[in-house]
XYZ file of C-alpha atoms in Angstrom:
572
model
C -0.006 0.015 0.025
C 2.782 2.408 0.927
C 4.649 1.540 -2.257
C 1.548 2.377 -4.334
C 1.127 5.742 -2.621
C 4.769 6.599 -3.250
C 4.396 5.852 -6.954
C 1.267 8.053 -7.111
C 3.184 10.891 -5.432
C 6.010 10.571 -7.940
C 3.563 10.664 -10.843
C 1.895 13.807 -9.496
C 5.279 15.469 -9.046
C 6.216 14.686 -12.653
C 2.892 16.113 -13.945
C 3.438 19.317 -12.018
C 7.041 19.463 -13.179
C 6.297 19.140 -16.895
C 3.383 21.604 -16.620
C 5.752 24.169 -15.176
C 8.371 23.398 -17.844
C 5.726 24.020 -20.536
C 4.696 27.342 -19.024
C 8.295 28.490 -18.699
C 8.984 27.444 -22.289
C 6.080 29.515 -23.509
C 7.304 32.450 -21.468
C 10.802 32.105 -22.960
C 9.432 32.098 -26.521
C 7.280 35.145 -25.767
C 10.280 36.971 -24.343
C 12.435 36.048 -27.318
C 9.697 37.145 -29.698
C 9.300 40.486 -27.870
C 13.041 40.930 -27.835
C 13.279 40.407 -31.571
C 10.346 42.737 -32.237
C 11.656 45.541 -30.116
C 15.351 45.098 -30.553
C 15.714 48.033 -32.880
C 12.896 50.215 -31.638
C 13.211 49.813 -27.907
C 16.882 49.887 -27.034
C 16.212 51.180 -23.507
C 14.516 47.916 -22.682
C 17.655 45.804 -23.318
C 18.710 45.815 -19.722
C 15.273 44.750 -18.513
C 15.150 41.966 -21.093
C 18.528 40.573 -20.053
C 17.430 40.604 -16.460
C 14.201 38.771 -17.340
C 16.090 36.183 -19.370
C 18.545 35.662 -16.493
C 15.719 35.079 -14.048
C 14.019 32.719 -16.471
C 17.197 30.679 -16.922
C 17.653 30.503 -13.148
C 14.128 29.066 -12.836
C 14.846 26.560 -15.582
C 18.071 25.524 -13.864
C 16.220 25.075 -10.612
C 13.577 22.930 -12.294
C 16.359 20.910 -13.904
C 17.854 20.228 -10.496
C 14.381 19.298 -9.213
C 14.016 16.875 -12.084
C 17.320 15.240 -11.176
C 16.289 14.923 -7.541
C 12.941 13.432 -8.512
C 14.675 10.972 -10.834
C 16.911 9.883 -7.998
C 13.929 9.488 -5.662
C 12.154 7.443 -8.374
C 15.172 5.160 -8.828
C 15.584 4.704 -5.090
C 11.928 3.785 -4.717
C 12.066 1.346 -7.613
C 15.066 -0.355 -5.966
C 13.233 -0.404 -2.631
C 10.151 -1.879 -4.265
C 12.237 -4.598 -5.845
C 13.948 -5.285 -2.552
C 10.588 -5.370 -0.715
C 9.222 -7.743 -3.317
C 12.204 -10.095 -2.859
C 11.913 -9.688 0.899
C 8.199 -10.603 0.802
C 8.990 -13.690 -1.248
C 11.612 -14.770 1.305
C 9.210 -13.910 4.148
C 6.522 -16.088 2.564
C 9.078 -18.868 2.292
C 9.956 -18.453 5.976
C 6.333 -18.670 6.996
C 5.884 -22.065 5.333
C 7.783 -25.182 6.363
C 10.103 -27.064 4.067
C 8.641 -30.257 2.719
C 9.250 -33.419 4.713
C 10.860 -34.930 1.602
C 13.388 -32.089 1.365
C 14.399 -32.246 5.024
C 14.713 -36.055 5.029
C 16.781 -35.953 1.805
C 19.053 -33.201 3.134
C 19.736 -35.113 6.297
C 20.179 -38.390 4.459
C 22.869 -36.824 2.226
C 24.665 -35.645 5.347
C 24.494 -38.994 7.160
C 25.488 -40.938 4.041
C 28.481 -38.655 3.584
C 29.619 -39.696 7.057
C 28.922 -43.358 6.395
C 31.032 -43.284 3.220
C 33.843 -41.701 5.205
C 33.541 -44.375 7.948
C 33.730 -47.105 5.323
C 36.658 -45.664 3.352
C 38.600 -44.817 6.532
C 38.068 -48.329 7.924
C 39.126 -49.919 4.636
C 42.294 -47.836 4.426
C 43.195 -48.735 7.996
C 42.797 -52.402 7.148
C 45.034 -52.046 4.147
C 47.720 -50.256 6.119
C 47.613 -52.922 8.838
C 47.767 -55.758 6.322
C 50.500 -54.433 4.016
C 53.364 -52.531 5.635
C 54.736 -51.321 2.303
C 51.436 -49.594 1.575
C 51.360 -47.529 4.728
C 52.929 -44.357 3.254
C 50.606 -44.397 0.273
C 47.587 -45.214 2.417
C 48.498 -42.337 4.719
C 48.560 -39.928 1.781
C 45.226 -41.313 0.500
C 43.692 -40.912 3.974
C 44.790 -37.303 4.155
C 43.190 -36.552 0.793
C 40.027 -38.491 1.636
C 39.701 -36.523 4.875
C 39.977 -33.230 2.973
C 37.313 -34.280 0.500
C 35.121 -35.450 3.393
C 35.414 -32.182 5.292
C 34.685 -30.118 2.196
C 31.642 -32.200 1.283
C 30.329 -32.286 4.862
C 30.698 -28.527 5.082
C 28.826 -27.989 1.854
C 25.954 -30.220 2.891
C 25.793 -28.596 6.325
C 25.701 -25.138 4.668
C 22.367 -26.011 3.013
C 20.670 -25.136 6.322
C 22.075 -21.630 6.150
C 21.143 -20.881 2.511
C 17.848 -22.698 1.918
C 15.748 -19.903 3.421
C 14.142 -21.987 6.132
C 16.347 -21.009 9.046
C 13.844 -18.616 10.646
C 11.051 -21.120 10.206
C 13.098 -23.773 11.992
C 13.649 -21.539 15.031
C 9.985 -20.429 15.001
C 8.741 -24.039 14.773
C 11.210 -25.150 17.453
C 9.929 -22.472 19.832
C 6.306 -23.189 19.051
C 6.592 -26.948 19.574
C 8.729 -26.574 22.697
C 6.263 -24.142 24.318
C 3.335 -26.401 23.409
C 4.911 -29.479 25.048
C 5.890 -27.479 28.096
C 2.388 -26.049 28.380
C 0.829 -29.525 28.245
C 3.212 -30.754 30.916
C 2.411 -27.801 33.179
C -1.259 -28.534 32.665
C -1.136 -32.204 33.539
C 1.311 -31.625 36.424
C -0.750 -28.862 38.014
C -4.386 -29.957 38.213
C -6.795 -27.465 39.816
C -8.064 -30.080 42.299
C -5.538 -32.653 43.453
C -8.159 -34.768 45.212
C -9.907 -35.482 41.931
C -6.890 -35.696 39.618
C -5.782 -38.920 37.994
C -2.312 -39.755 39.193
C 0.673 -41.906 38.303
C 2.888 -42.834 41.244
C 6.513 -43.191 40.171
C 8.068 -45.828 42.414
C 11.741 -46.828 42.569
C 12.523 -49.603 45.022
C 16.305 -49.453 45.019
C 18.975 -47.191 43.580
C 21.951 -49.345 44.505
C 22.388 -50.652 40.982
C 21.817 -47.320 39.247
C 23.849 -44.056 39.114
C 22.412 -40.535 38.771
C 22.216 -40.602 34.975
C 20.458 -43.965 35.104
C 18.023 -42.786 37.779
C 16.895 -39.622 35.999
C 16.271 -41.625 32.806
C 13.932 -43.851 34.816
C 12.507 -40.752 36.475
C 11.639 -39.125 33.144
C 10.213 -42.447 31.910
C 7.433 -41.986 34.441
C 6.750 -38.479 33.138
C 6.324 -39.858 29.593
C 3.702 -42.293 30.854
C 1.975 -39.532 32.837
C 1.850 -37.229 29.827
C 0.599 -39.997 27.478
C -2.223 -40.938 29.871
C -2.905 -37.377 31.040
C -2.083 -38.151 34.676
C -0.172 -36.143 37.289
C 3.146 -37.760 38.092
C 3.806 -38.112 41.830
C 7.227 -39.076 43.184
C 6.655 -42.120 45.450
C 9.270 -43.183 47.995
C 11.420 -40.125 47.243
C 14.192 -41.380 49.535
C 14.700 -44.372 47.254
C 15.571 -42.097 44.338
C 18.618 -40.741 46.235
C 18.819 -37.504 44.294
C 20.034 -35.433 47.270
C 19.366 -35.431 51.009
C 16.899 -32.631 50.303
C 15.191 -34.497 47.485
C 14.677 -33.411 43.883
C 13.523 -29.926 44.872
C 16.853 -29.075 46.446
C 18.358 -28.545 42.990
C 15.335 -28.252 40.671
C 11.843 -26.835 40.729
C 9.076 -29.163 41.886
C 7.283 -31.162 39.209
C 3.988 -29.751 40.518
C 2.922 -26.675 42.417
C -0.587 -27.911 43.110
C -0.512 -31.711 43.570
C 1.998 -33.844 45.515
C -0.325 -36.116 47.434
C -0.639 -39.770 46.425
C -4.132 -40.026 47.929
C -7.097 -41.157 45.842
C -10.291 -43.178 45.887
C -9.135 -46.085 43.706
C -5.710 -47.669 43.433
C -3.999 -50.297 41.268
C -0.586 -51.366 39.960
C 0.449 -50.675 36.373
C -0.960 -51.714 33.952
C -4.617 -51.058 34.643
C -7.644 -49.386 33.107
C -7.892 -45.649 32.670
C -10.762 -45.217 35.159
C -8.510 -45.972 38.178
C -7.615 -42.726 39.916
C -4.168 -43.678 41.225
C -1.895 -46.091 39.382
C 1.367 -47.193 40.888
C 4.092 -47.612 38.263
C 7.111 -49.484 39.660
C 10.235 -48.787 37.654
C 11.598 -52.226 36.653
C 15.107 -53.171 37.716
C 17.387 -55.070 35.325
C 16.419 -58.331 37.005
C 12.710 -57.669 36.522
C 12.658 -55.660 33.340
C 10.036 -57.748 31.586
C 9.028 -56.009 28.376
C 5.325 -56.557 28.940
C 5.539 -54.386 32.100
C 7.041 -51.489 30.156
C 4.371 -49.001 29.097
C 4.075 -48.609 25.318
C 4.734 -44.840 25.540
C 8.451 -45.172 26.363
C 10.747 -43.544 23.760
C 11.627 -43.955 21.007
C 7.859 -43.919 20.412
C 6.390 -40.518 19.525
C 2.900 -39.047 20.056
C 0.740 -39.353 16.960
C -0.436 -35.729 17.015
C 3.053 -34.208 17.029
C 5.205 -36.815 15.266
C 4.808 -35.278 11.809
C 5.945 -31.841 12.900
C 8.865 -33.188 14.928
C 9.996 -35.329 12.020
C 10.223 -32.291 9.741
C 12.022 -30.226 12.387
C 14.596 -32.689 13.712
C 17.075 -35.231 12.409
C 16.327 -37.672 15.266
C 12.766 -36.969 16.415
C 12.973 -39.278 19.457
C 15.964 -37.318 20.785
C 14.106 -33.989 20.430
C 11.033 -35.455 22.198
C 13.121 -36.854 25.083
C 14.928 -33.525 25.421
C 11.709 -31.585 25.985
C 10.891 -33.687 29.027
C 14.356 -33.285 30.528
C 14.051 -29.569 29.870
C 10.959 -29.551 32.028
C 12.294 -31.607 34.961
C 15.689 -29.841 34.936
C 14.269 -26.352 35.572
C 16.855 -25.157 38.116
C 16.264 -23.624 41.492
C 17.786 -20.104 41.840
C 20.628 -21.572 43.917
C 21.410 -24.084 41.165
C 21.457 -21.303 38.554
C 23.913 -19.375 40.733
C 26.129 -22.505 40.931
C 26.082 -22.814 37.138
C 26.953 -19.129 36.631
C 29.753 -19.196 39.190
C 31.259 -22.267 37.607
C 31.121 -20.685 34.101
C 32.996 -17.627 35.429
C 35.534 -19.676 37.305
C 36.590 -21.868 34.398
C 36.005 -19.119 31.725
C 33.445 -21.162 29.798
C 32.958 -19.618 26.362
C 32.304 -20.639 22.767
C 33.291 -22.168 20.442
C 33.933 -25.194 22.571
C 33.828 -28.988 22.196
C 32.715 -31.092 25.155
C 34.490 -34.317 26.012
C 32.942 -36.746 28.448
C 35.423 -39.500 29.343
C 34.429 -42.259 31.802
C 37.200 -44.413 33.265
C 35.903 -46.038 36.448
C 32.759 -48.149 36.786
C 31.941 -48.067 33.059
C 35.070 -50.029 32.212
C 34.116 -52.921 34.466
C 31.000 -54.176 32.737
C 29.569 -51.657 30.266
C 32.233 -50.142 28.038
C 35.700 -50.431 26.542
C 38.621 -48.120 27.184
C 39.054 -45.335 24.672
C 42.236 -43.315 24.736
C 42.228 -39.523 24.963
C 43.540 -39.404 21.370
C 40.362 -40.990 20.085
C 38.262 -38.233 21.617
C 40.610 -35.473 20.512
C 40.588 -36.712 16.925
C 36.975 -35.729 16.589
C 37.528 -32.423 18.396
C 40.292 -31.723 15.827
C 37.848 -32.507 12.995
C 35.335 -30.022 14.399
C 37.840 -27.201 14.440
C 39.201 -28.089 10.979
C 35.664 -27.743 9.630
C 35.434 -24.275 11.194
C 38.718 -23.307 9.614
C 37.269 -24.079 6.181
C 34.942 -21.119 6.836
C 37.907 -18.927 7.719
C 37.215 -19.114 11.448
C 40.342 -19.445 13.535
C 39.083 -19.147 17.083
C 40.883 -20.333 20.168
C 40.448 -24.112 20.269
C 38.696 -24.967 23.530
C 37.796 -28.271 25.169
C 35.451 -28.681 28.091
C 36.634 -31.853 29.794
C 34.264 -33.799 32.053
C 35.736 -36.989 33.486
C 35.973 -39.168 36.547
C 39.757 -39.408 36.040
C 41.475 -36.213 37.319
C 44.835 -37.035 35.758
C 43.349 -36.605 32.261
C 43.558 -32.812 32.657
C 47.342 -32.883 32.885
C 47.561 -35.420 30.096
C 45.394 -33.329 27.780
C 47.312 -30.126 28.446
C 50.633 -31.896 27.893
C 49.650 -33.557 24.613
C 47.530 -30.735 23.213
C 49.144 -27.437 24.291
C 47.410 -25.584 21.434
C 44.021 -26.196 23.169
C 42.507 -24.332 26.040
C 41.449 -27.233 28.315
C 38.823 -26.119 30.798
C 37.001 -27.981 33.516
C 37.566 -28.807 37.179
C 39.727 -31.777 38.335
C 38.192 -31.465 41.773
C 34.770 -32.265 40.289
C 36.376 -35.313 38.661
C 37.338 -36.624 42.082
C 33.722 -36.457 43.281
C 32.605 -38.522 40.242
C 34.231 -41.669 41.608
C 31.990 -44.584 42.540
C 32.837 -44.052 46.225
C 31.742 -40.410 46.373
C 29.172 -39.953 43.610
C 26.074 -40.309 45.848
C 27.048 -37.458 48.183
C 25.125 -34.189 47.875
C 28.143 -32.316 46.632
C 28.768 -34.973 44.019
C 25.174 -34.809 42.752
C 25.492 -31.031 42.342
C 28.805 -31.491 40.509
C 27.470 -34.051 38.073
C 24.633 -31.708 37.230
C 27.175 -28.960 36.542
C 28.991 -31.243 34.143
C 25.797 -32.340 32.368
C 24.710 -28.673 32.053
C 27.973 -27.540 30.442
C 28.354 -30.568 28.228
C 24.879 -29.840 26.912
C 25.821 -26.251 26.219
C 28.907 -27.107 24.164
C 28.899 -26.677 20.379
C 29.857 -30.298 19.765
C 29.944 -33.370 22.008
C 32.357 -36.333 21.918
C 31.594 -39.134 24.343
C 30.364 -42.731 24.613
C 26.658 -43.315 24.383
C 27.052 -46.331 26.658
C 27.150 -43.686 29.392
C 23.828 -42.357 30.716
C 25.492 -39.003 31.441
C 26.702 -38.700 27.878
C 23.235 -39.428 26.474
C 21.630 -37.125 28.974
C 23.844 -34.231 27.940
C 23.052 -34.948 24.280
C 19.279 -35.094 24.967
C 19.370 -31.756 26.793
C 21.506 -30.242 24.050
C 18.724 -31.063 21.620
C 16.165 -29.270 23.785
C 18.134 -25.986 23.393
C 18.125 -25.623 19.609
C 16.054 -26.733 16.604
C 18.307 -29.643 15.617
C 21.548 -30.784 17.270
C 21.235 -34.371 16.022
C 24.491 -34.115 14.081
C 26.517 -32.309 16.760
C 28.022 -35.370 18.400
C 30.359 -38.296 17.970
C 29.919 -41.456 20.053
C 32.907 -43.712 20.261
C 30.828 -46.782 21.012
C 26.997 -47.156 20.939
C 24.432 -45.457 18.758
C 21.823 -43.416 20.619
C 19.266 -45.312 22.631
C 16.844 -44.428 25.420
C 17.436 -46.227 28.704
C 14.723 -48.838 28.911
C 13.501 -48.577 25.318
C 11.759 -51.646 23.907
C 13.681 -51.431 20.634
C 14.918 -49.028 17.950
C 14.157 -49.990 14.356
C 15.776 -49.323 11.008
C 13.904 -49.876 7.764
C 15.637 -50.816 4.499
C 15.452 -48.280 1.694
C 17.733 -50.257 -0.626
C 18.149 -53.978 -1.191
C 21.384 -55.697 -0.387
C 22.977 -59.031 -1.325
C 25.297 -60.290 1.396
C 28.996 -60.642 0.515
C 29.785 -63.075 3.255
C 28.430 -65.076 6.154
C 28.610 -62.100 8.494
C 26.225 -59.979 6.372
C 22.494 -60.155 5.915
C 20.415 -59.937 2.772
C 18.076 -56.938 2.690
C 14.833 -56.382 0.873
C 13.257 -52.971 0.560
C 10.961 -52.513 3.572
C 12.780 -54.940 5.870
C 12.750 -53.864 9.493
C 15.909 -54.352 11.543
C 16.106 -54.145 15.319
C 19.290 -52.166 15.812
C 22.058 -53.626 17.970
C 24.682 -50.987 17.146
C 26.689 -49.086 14.558
C 30.285 -50.324 14.055
C 31.323 -46.943 12.593
C 32.932 -48.662 9.619
C 30.052 -48.343 7.182
C 28.167 -51.255 8.724
C 25.655 -51.660 11.499
C 24.476 -54.780 13.303
C 20.947 -55.817 13.978
C 18.228 -58.427 13.821
C 16.301 -58.658 10.597
C 12.692 -59.126 11.691
C 11.844 -60.889 8.421
C 14.644 -63.474 8.505
C 15.149 -63.467 12.292
C 18.925 -63.357 11.742
C 21.305 -61.027 13.634
C 24.007 -59.942 11.164
C 25.745 -56.888 9.659
C 24.230 -54.627 7.017
C 25.401 -51.442 5.170
C 24.194 -48.502 7.235
C 23.567 -46.253 4.233
C 20.927 -48.644 2.926
C 18.561 -48.073 5.833
C 16.876 -45.244 7.687
C 15.401 -44.878 11.158
C 11.784 -45.924 11.481
C 9.560 -43.390 13.243
C 7.170 -45.208 15.510
C 4.027 -43.412 16.700
C 1.145 -44.130 19.089
C -1.958 -42.173 20.070
C -1.093 -40.295 23.261
C -3.413 -37.931 25.082
C -3.775 -35.047 22.588
C -4.783 -32.178 24.952
C -7.239 -30.534 22.542
C -7.936 -27.673 24.973
C -4.290 -26.850 25.517
C -2.924 -24.600 22.760
C -0.416 -21.771 22.669
C -3.356 -19.331 22.653
C -4.919 -20.646 25.855
C -3.885 -19.492 29.292
C -1.323 -21.621 31.086
């Protein structure tokens, strides 16, 4: 509308301008005619005529300058109109989401680029180990392959910056996050606790389970409560062993209106939806029968939100899990102060890569030893990618570990890095001390800062590592590619399974590989990070290897409570 009015004003100015030019032209011709007629007869008028001509020429010059100014204004407005038109087109693009096909294809290109690199790198290592005389040549080839890989990975990653959907992603991320949080606040804060349907979250013993393990079981109860639209109540809070002051010592209470387990009817999970109070006992490893696990445990997604999450995020289950941790980890003011003081003390700033290295209990039964160099290799790759963009920041590492001596080792071997963290916190992460109040606070500090790093290198066999990654994905639209796990693929503690589905057929090349038909579903056992994954083909019932690039993650959905009356426009 404004652009149209500006054009009308310009047109009116031009009409007035040319009208005045015409009048002055007539005047000039009249003056010239009079001058010619009287030139011989009226000599005394010469001076007056020259003066009149001078004034006329001054007016013409002024009008000429006005014409130039109007032309410049017109050109500026035309440029502005073109810019506004382009801006409106981009704005329209931002208001509409990218197609699901586009987002899935973009992410698939990225993941397949990494899988090719895993395969080629593994093959070159095998050649070098098998043939000593090939080692120099293989080393040169590996260097060139790495350069190609970084360049290609950078180009694919840049699509997010240039495809015009960046603002939409942040807007959709904020909208979905607020909606989930609003639903959680609604179900956790019923107006009348005596009439509310409740889910008691019961944990008999924490002796077998560390903090990261316990909070994963803790949030599992919240998933069930959300899916069944019940208020989650912490039962036997002492058994959870969060701190001597309970969960609320560090984090805000799950409910401000309902903490009583009282009700008119009671039962043990599973039961029918009419029962007011259902007691859900978190299964221990010895009694983790799958039929006792509620169907709403991740990686299952709610039917009403799954489509939106799948467009937004590269691993929808991780985003979904992160939103629930975001809710339960709302810090008390004293906890926020502890986070801020730690950040100042260690000079936490970005860019920064987080390393989480476990060396104590994890090495007994759950994980293999990985040297510092394995972690640092991926930190190096992160900074080499940044250098391709001409960014040469200070290279920083946030080190979280239960082995204090790693700080000295890292600073000795990698003097070009700023290694930050606190060795004293590492001492409190030992098995002997980790259940003390101070240790619980410290582990939350480490989780918080790992989640706020730009990139994460760790082992997904660790609950703390996965927890940091889950929270990281609650802080931004999609951090699904901002990690490297040195062992397991991502899984949720207590999940029933995680499925891949074959997009391409495959003919096995040995007894260790499986045949694949398009549509085959594979229950994932793990990624070997060499181009192959291992899993059980549900069609053939065989557990074998398969090329990772030939499959994709299956998104599983179920009808959860849909909260039709809770929208972003309704009051909280």
